[in-house]
Tab-separated table of C-alpha atoms in Angstrom:
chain	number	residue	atom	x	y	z
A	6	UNK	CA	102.881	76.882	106.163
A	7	UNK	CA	101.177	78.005	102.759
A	8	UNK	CA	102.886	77.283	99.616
A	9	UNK	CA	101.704	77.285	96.168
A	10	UNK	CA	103.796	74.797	93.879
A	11	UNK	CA	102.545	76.134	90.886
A	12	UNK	CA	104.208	78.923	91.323
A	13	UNK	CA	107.478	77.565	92.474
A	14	UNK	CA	110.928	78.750	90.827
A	15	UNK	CA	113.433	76.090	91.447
A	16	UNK	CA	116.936	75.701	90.710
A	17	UNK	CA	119.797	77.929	89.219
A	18	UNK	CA	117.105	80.298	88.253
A	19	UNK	CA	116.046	80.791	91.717
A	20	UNK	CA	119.425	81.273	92.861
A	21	UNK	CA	120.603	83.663	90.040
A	22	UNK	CA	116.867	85.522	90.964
A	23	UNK	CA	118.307	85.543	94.942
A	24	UNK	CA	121.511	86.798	93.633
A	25	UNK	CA	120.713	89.622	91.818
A	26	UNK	CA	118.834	90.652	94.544
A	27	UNK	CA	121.694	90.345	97.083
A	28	UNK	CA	123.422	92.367	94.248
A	29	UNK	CA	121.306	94.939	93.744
A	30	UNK	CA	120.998	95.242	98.030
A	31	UNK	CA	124.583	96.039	98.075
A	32	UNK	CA	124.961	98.658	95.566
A	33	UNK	CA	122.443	100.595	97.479
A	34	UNK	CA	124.341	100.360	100.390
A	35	UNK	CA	127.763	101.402	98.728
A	36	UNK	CA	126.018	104.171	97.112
A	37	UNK	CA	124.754	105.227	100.403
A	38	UNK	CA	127.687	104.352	102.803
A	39	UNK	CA	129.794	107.044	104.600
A	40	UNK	CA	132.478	105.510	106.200
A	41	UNK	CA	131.278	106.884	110.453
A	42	UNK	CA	128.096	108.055	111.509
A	43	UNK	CA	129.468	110.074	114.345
A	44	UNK	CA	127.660	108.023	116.742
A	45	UNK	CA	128.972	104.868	118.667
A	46	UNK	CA	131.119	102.847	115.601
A	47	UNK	CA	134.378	103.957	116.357
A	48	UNK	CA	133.251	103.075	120.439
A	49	UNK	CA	132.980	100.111	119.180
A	50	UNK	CA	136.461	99.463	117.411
A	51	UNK	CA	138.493	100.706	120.519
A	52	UNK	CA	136.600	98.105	122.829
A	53	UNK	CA	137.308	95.491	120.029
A	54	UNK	CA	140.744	96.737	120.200
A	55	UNK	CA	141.358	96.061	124.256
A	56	UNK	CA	139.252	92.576	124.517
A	57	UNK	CA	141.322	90.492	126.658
A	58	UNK	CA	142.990	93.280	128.284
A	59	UNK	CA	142.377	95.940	130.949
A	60	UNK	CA	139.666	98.516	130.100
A	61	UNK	CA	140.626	101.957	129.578
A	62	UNK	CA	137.693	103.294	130.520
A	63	UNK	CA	137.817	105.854	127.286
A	64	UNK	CA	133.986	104.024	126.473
A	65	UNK	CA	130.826	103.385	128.503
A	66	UNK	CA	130.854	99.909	130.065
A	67	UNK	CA	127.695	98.824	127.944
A	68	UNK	CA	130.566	98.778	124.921
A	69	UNK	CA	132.360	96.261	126.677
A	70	UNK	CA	129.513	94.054	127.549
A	71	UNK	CA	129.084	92.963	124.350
A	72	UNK	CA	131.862	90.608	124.153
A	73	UNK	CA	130.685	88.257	121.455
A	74	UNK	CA	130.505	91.762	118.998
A	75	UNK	CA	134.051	92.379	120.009
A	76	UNK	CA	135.538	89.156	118.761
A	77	UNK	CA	133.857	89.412	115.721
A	78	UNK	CA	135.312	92.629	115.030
A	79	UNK	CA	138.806	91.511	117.077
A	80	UNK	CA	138.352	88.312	114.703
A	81	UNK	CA	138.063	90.327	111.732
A	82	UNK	CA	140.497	92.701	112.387
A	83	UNK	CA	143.919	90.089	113.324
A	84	UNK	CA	143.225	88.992	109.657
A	85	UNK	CA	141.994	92.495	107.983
A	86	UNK	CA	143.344	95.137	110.652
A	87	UNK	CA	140.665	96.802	112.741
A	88	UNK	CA	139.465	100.213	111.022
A	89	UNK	CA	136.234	101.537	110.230
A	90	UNK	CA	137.248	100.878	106.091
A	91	UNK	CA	138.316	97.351	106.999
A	92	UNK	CA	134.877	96.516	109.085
A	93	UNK	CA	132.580	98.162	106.624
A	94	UNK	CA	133.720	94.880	104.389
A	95	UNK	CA	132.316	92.857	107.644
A	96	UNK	CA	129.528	94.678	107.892
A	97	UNK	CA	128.855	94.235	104.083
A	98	UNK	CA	128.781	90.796	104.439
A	99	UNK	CA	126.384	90.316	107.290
A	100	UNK	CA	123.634	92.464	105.707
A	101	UNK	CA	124.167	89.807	102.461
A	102	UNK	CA	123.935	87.073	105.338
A	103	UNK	CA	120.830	88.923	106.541
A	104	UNK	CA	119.155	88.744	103.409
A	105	UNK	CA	119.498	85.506	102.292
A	106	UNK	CA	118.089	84.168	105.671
A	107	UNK	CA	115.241	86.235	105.039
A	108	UNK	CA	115.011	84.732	101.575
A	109	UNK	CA	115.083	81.281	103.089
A	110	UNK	CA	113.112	81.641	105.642
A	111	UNK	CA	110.530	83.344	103.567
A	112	UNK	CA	110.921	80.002	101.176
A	113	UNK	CA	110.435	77.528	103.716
A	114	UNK	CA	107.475	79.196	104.868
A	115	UNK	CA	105.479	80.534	101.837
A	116	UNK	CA	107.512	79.237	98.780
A	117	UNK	CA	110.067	80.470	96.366
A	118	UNK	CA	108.518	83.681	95.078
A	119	UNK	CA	107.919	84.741	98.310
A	120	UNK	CA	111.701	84.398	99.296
A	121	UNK	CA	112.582	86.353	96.272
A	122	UNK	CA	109.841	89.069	97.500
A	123	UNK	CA	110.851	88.834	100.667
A	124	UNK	CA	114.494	89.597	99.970
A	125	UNK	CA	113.800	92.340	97.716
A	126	UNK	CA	111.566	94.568	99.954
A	127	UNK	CA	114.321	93.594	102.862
A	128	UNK	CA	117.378	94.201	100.295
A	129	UNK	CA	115.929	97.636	99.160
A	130	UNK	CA	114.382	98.986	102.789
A	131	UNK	CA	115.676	102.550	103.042
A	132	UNK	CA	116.139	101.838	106.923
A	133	UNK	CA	118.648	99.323	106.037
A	134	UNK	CA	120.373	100.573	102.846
A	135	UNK	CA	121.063	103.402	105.374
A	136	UNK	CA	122.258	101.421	108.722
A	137	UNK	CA	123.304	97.836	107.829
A	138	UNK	CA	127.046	99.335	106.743
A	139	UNK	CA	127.556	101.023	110.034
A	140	UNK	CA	130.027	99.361	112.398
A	141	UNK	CA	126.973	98.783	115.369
A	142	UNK	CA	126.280	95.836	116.718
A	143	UNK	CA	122.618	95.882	115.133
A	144	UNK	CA	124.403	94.650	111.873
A	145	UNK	CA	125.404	91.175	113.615
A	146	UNK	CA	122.255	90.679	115.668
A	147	UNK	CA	119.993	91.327	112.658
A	148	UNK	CA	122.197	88.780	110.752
A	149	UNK	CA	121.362	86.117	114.420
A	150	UNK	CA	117.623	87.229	114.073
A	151	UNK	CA	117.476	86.440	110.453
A	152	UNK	CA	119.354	83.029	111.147
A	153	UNK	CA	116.965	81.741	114.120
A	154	UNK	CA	113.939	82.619	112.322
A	155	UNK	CA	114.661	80.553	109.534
A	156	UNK	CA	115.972	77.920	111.739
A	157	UNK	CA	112.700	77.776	113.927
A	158	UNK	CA	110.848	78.022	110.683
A	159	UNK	CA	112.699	75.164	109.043
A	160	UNK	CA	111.885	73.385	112.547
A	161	UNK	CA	108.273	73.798	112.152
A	162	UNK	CA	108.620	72.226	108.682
A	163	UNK	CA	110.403	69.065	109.248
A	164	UNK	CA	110.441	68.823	113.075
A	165	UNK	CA	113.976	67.922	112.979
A	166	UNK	CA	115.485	68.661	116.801
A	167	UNK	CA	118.926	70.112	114.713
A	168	UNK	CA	116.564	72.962	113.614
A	169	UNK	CA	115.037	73.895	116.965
A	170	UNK	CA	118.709	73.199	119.072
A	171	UNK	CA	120.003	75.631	116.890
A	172	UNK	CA	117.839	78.045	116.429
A	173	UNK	CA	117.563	77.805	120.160
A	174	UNK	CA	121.492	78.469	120.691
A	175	UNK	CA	121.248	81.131	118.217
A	176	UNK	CA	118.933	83.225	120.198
A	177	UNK	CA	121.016	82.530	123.414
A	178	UNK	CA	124.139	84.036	121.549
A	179	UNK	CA	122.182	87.250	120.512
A	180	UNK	CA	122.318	88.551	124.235
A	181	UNK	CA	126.216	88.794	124.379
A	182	UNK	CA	125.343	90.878	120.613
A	183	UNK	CA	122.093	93.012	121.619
A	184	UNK	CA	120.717	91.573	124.956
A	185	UNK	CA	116.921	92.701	124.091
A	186	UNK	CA	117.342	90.394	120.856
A	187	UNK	CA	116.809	87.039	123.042
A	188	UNK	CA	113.399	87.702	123.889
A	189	UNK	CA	112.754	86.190	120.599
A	190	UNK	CA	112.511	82.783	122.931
A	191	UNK	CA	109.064	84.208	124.164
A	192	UNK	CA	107.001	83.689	121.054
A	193	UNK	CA	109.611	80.332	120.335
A	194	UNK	CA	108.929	79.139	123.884
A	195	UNK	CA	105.177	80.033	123.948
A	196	UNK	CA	104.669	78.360	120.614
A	197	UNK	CA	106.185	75.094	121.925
A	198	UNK	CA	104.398	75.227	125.430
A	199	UNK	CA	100.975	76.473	123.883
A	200	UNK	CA	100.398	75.527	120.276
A	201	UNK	CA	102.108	72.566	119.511
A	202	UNK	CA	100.649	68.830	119.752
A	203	UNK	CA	101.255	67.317	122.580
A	204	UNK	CA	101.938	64.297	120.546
A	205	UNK	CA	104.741	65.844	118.998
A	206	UNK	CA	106.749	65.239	122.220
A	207	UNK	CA	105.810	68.859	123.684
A	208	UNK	CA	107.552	68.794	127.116
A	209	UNK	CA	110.939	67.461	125.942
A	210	UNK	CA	111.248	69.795	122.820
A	211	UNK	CA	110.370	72.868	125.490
A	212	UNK	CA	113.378	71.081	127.572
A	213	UNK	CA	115.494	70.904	124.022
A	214	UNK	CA	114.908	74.446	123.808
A	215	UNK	CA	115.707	75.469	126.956
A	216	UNK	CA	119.098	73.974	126.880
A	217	UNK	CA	120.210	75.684	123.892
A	218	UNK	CA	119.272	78.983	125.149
A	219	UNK	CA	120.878	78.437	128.024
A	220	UNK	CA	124.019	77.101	126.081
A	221	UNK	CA	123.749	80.349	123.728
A	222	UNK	CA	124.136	82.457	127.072
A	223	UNK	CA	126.594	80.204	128.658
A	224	UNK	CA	129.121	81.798	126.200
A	225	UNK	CA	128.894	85.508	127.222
A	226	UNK	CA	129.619	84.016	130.897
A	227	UNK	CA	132.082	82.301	129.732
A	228	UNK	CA	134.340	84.894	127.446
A	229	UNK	CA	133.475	87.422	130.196
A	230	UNK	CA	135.316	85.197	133.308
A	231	UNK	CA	138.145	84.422	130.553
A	232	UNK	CA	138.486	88.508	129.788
A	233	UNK	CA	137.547	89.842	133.661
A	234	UNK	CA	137.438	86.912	136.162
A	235	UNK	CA	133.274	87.515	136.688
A	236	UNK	CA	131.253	85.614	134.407
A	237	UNK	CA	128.282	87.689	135.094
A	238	UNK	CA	130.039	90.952	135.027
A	239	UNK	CA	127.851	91.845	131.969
A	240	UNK	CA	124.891	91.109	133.925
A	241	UNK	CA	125.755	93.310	136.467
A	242	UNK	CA	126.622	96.166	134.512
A	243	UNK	CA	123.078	95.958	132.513
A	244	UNK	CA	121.227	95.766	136.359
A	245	UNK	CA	123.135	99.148	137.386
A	246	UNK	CA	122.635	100.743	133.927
A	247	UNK	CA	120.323	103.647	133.924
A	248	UNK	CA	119.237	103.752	137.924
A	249	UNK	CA	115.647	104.338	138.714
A	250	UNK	CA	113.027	102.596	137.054
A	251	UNK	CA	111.085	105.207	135.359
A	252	UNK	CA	107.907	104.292	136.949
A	253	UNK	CA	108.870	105.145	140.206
A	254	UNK	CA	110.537	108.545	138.870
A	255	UNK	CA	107.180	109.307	137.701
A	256	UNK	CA	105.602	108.155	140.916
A	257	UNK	CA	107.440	110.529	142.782
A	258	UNK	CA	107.596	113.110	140.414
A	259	UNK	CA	105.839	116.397	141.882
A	260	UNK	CA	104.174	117.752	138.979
A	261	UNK	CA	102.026	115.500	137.032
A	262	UNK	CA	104.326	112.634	136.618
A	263	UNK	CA	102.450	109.693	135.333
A	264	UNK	CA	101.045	111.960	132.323
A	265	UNK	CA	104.215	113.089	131.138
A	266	UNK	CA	105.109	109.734	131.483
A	267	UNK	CA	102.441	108.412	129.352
A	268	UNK	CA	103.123	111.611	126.629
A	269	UNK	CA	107.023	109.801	126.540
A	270	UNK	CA	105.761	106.277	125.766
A	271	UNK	CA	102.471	107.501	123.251
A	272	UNK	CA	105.476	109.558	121.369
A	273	UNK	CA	107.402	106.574	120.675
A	274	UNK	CA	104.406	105.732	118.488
A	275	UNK	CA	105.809	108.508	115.832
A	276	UNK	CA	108.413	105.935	115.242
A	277	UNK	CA	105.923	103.059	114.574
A	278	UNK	CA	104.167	105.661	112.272
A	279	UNK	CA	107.640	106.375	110.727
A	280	UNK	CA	108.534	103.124	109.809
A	281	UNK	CA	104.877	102.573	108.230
A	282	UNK	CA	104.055	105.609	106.673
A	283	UNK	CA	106.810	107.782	105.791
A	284	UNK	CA	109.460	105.819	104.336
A	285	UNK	CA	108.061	105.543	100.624
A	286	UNK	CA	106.371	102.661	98.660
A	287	UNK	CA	107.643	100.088	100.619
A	288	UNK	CA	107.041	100.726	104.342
A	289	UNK	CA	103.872	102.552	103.401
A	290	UNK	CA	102.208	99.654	101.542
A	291	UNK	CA	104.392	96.727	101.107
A	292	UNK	CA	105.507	96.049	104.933
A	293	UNK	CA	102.583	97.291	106.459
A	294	UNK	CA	100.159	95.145	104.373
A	295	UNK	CA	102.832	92.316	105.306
A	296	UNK	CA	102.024	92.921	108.921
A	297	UNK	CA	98.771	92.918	108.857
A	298	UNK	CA	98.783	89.478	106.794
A	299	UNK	CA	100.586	87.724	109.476
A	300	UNK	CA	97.973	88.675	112.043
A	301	UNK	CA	95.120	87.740	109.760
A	302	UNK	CA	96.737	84.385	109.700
A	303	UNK	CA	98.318	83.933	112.989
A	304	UNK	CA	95.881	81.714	114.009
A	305	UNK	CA	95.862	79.193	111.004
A	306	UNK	CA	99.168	79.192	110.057
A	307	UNK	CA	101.723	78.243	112.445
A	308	UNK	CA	104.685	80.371	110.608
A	309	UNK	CA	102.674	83.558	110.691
A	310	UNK	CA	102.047	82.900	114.491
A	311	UNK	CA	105.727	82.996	115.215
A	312	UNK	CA	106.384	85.632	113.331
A	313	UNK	CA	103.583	88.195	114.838
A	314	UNK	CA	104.974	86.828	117.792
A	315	UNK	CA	107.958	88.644	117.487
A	316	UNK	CA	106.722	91.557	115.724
A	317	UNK	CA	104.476	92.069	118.572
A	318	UNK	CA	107.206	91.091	121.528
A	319	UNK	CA	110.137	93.807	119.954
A	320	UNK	CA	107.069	96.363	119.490
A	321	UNK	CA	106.265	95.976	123.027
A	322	UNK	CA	110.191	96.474	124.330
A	323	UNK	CA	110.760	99.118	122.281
A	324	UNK	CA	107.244	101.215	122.884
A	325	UNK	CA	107.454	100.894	126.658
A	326	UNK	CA	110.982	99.781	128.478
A	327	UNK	CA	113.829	102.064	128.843
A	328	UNK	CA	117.425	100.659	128.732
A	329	UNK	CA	118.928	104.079	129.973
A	330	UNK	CA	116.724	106.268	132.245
A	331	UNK	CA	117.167	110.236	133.616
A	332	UNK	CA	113.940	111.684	135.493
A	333	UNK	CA	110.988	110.542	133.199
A	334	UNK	CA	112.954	110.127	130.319
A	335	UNK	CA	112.868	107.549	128.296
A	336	UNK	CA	116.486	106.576	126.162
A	337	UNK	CA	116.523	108.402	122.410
A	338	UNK	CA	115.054	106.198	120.092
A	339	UNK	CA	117.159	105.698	117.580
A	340	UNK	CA	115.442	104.940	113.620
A	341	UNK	CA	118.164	102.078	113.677
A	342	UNK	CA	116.558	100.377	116.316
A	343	UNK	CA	113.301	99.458	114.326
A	344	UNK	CA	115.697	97.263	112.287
A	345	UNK	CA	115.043	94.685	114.727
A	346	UNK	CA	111.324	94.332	112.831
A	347	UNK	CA	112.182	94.183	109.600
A	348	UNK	CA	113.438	90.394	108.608
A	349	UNK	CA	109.773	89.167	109.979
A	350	UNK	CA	107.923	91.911	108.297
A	351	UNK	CA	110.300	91.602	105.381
A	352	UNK	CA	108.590	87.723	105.341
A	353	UNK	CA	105.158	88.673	105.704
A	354	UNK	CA	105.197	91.196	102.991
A	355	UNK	CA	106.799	88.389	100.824
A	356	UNK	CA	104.180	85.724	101.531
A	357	UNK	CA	101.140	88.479	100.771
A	358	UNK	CA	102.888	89.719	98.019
A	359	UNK	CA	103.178	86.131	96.977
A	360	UNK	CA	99.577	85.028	97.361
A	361	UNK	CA	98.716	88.152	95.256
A	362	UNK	CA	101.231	87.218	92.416
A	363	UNK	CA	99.529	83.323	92.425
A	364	UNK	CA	96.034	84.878	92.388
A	365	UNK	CA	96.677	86.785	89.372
A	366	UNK	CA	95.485	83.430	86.844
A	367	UNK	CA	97.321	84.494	83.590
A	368	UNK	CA	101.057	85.705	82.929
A	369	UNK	CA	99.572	89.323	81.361
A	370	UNK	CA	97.964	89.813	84.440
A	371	UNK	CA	101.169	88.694	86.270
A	372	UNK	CA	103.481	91.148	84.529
A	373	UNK	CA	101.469	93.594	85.143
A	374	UNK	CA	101.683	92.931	89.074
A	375	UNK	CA	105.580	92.959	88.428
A	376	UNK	CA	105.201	96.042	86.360
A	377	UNK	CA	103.258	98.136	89.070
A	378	UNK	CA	105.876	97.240	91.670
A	379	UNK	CA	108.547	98.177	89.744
A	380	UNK	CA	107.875	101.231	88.424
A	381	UNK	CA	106.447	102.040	92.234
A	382	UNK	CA	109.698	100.908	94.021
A	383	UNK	CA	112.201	103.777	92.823
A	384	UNK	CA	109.939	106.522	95.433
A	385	UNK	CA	111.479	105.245	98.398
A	386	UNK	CA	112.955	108.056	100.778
A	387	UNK	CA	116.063	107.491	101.667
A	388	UNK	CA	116.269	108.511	105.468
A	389	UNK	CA	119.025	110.528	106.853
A	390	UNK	CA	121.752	109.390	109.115
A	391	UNK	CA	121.500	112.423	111.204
């Protein structure tokens, strides 16, 4: 954990800072929001609509996995009715959620301007001004993500077992939300096994840990055998959900199957280069100079190791495993998905950006840093929703 207290902005004014922020995050949005995006939102509202009851069948199963999504939007919708206009407001209110926990974790781990850097680069991302309205389960997961992060973060802070049980149960919950989202507990897990002090009580906090995991996923077997009698009915579906592992299509495959297998996984890569490159001031420069100050410091600073941890363990899912597979082909990958990056990148970016503003030894020279940014910010490019 770095932190420079010199620096620090305490208080109301840090709150009326976060604020405005959060403020200025949702007027994007609203300026950008179109009520359906033609894609799997209004899936998602009819298998809100029948939880508890038969299936219809009118949606793929993988929409009714998802139960914990589906009572928050059943939730939601007994008090607000359950339309697209009513769950934008939901949806709204998570990416708000999102940010702040990005903000605090972003405190906790490099200070106060950091959290307020942090939450403007993640407030203002053109990835998320675009996607965080849309009724898709990414919206709530992101929100989870956000949430454990700062929760193991706060953990690593004050070594209080609250902050790892719940972080812990947090990341359990995300698989009934976006199963891939749990593999947070790799870098969580590893850290605990690997890089704490043994002194520190190493074995039983792995143990704590464990528990609430397993606790977190406890609850999608449990609302599943309370909506279908089989409390691993959403495992099942998952293990039957695409067929062939593409490997062995490709092993099979007459004609040069392993190379067009490796020309699918290299061009997911375009992705990693659109979320770097081509998105404007921010991605170009701001994230990616984030991302490459958590490596630099992964090894000295215990917050920057957990979050390249996960950087590097949703890179790896998302470059090379397939969640729905026809022969050698690899599921579309959707810009939206990236989103699963962006609250530890959104971090990183804050604490560099923070360690540049404390370098800067006078207030000119500080303004001017301020200045720069903000008169670079406004070039983003927006992306499309197509």
């Amino acid at each position: 954990m770095c932190e420079n207290n010199a620096l620090e902005i305490t208080g109301r004014r840090y709150y009326g800072l976060l604020l405005a922020i959060v403020f200025v995050g949702v007027l994007l949005r609203v300026f950008h929001f179109q009520l359906t995006l033609g894609m799997d939102d209004q899936k998602w509202i009819i298998a809100a609509r029948e939880l508890g009851t038969d299936h219809s069948g009118v949606v793929f199963p993988i929409h009714y996995c998802r139960i914990l999504w589906r009572c928050l939007l059943a939730g939601w919708g007994a008090v607000f009715g359950l339309s697209l206009d009513t769950t934008a407001l939901l949806m709204f209110g998570l990416s708000c959620l999102s940010t702040l926990m990005v903000a605090q974790g972003a405190r906790v781990a490099f200070g106060s301007v950091a959290a307020l850097f942090a939450a403007a680069i993640y407030a203002t991302h053109p990835l998320l001004v675009v996607y965080d309205a849309a009724t898709l389960p990414d919206g709530f997961a992101i929100a989870i993500l956000a949430t454990f992060l700062y929760l193991f973060l706060k953990y690593l802070q004050t070594a209080r077992m609250a902050y790892l049980l719940s972080s812990a149960l947090l990341v359990g919950l995300s698989f009934s939300v976006k199963e891939y989202y749990v593999l947070a507990a790799l870098p969580f897990g590893a850290y605990l096994l690997f890089k704490q002090d043994p002194q520190a009580g190493k074995w039983r906090n792995v143990c704590l840990f464990s528990a609430g995991v397993l606790a977190g996923l406890s609850v999608d077997f449990l609302l599943h055998f309370w909506e279908s009698g089989d409390p691993l009915w959403h495992v099942s579906v998952l293990s039957g959900y695409g067929g062939t592992p593409v490997a062995e299509q490709a092993g099979h495959a007459p004609h040069g199957g392993w190379e067009r297998l490796a020309r699918l996984v290299v061009k997911r890569l375009v992705y990693f280069k659109w979320l770097f490159l081509d998105l404007g001031f921010v991605s170009r420069f701001l994230v990616l100079w984030g991302a490459m100050f958590l490596a630099l410091k992964a090894r000295t600073d215990r917050a920057c190791w957990i979050l390249t941890g996960v950087v590097l363990v949703f890179s790896a899912f998302l470059l090379s495993t397939p969640t729905r597979i026809r022969p050698l082909c690899l599921v579309e990958m959707l810009p939206y998905y990236l989103t699963v990056l962006l609250p530890a990148l959104a971090i990183g970016s804050g604490g560099v950006l923070a360690a540049a503003f404390g370098s800067f030894q006078t207030a000119p020279l500080r303004r001017s840093l301020l200045v720069a940014l903000r008169s670079a910010w406004p070039r983003q490019r927006w992306c499309s929703r197509a």
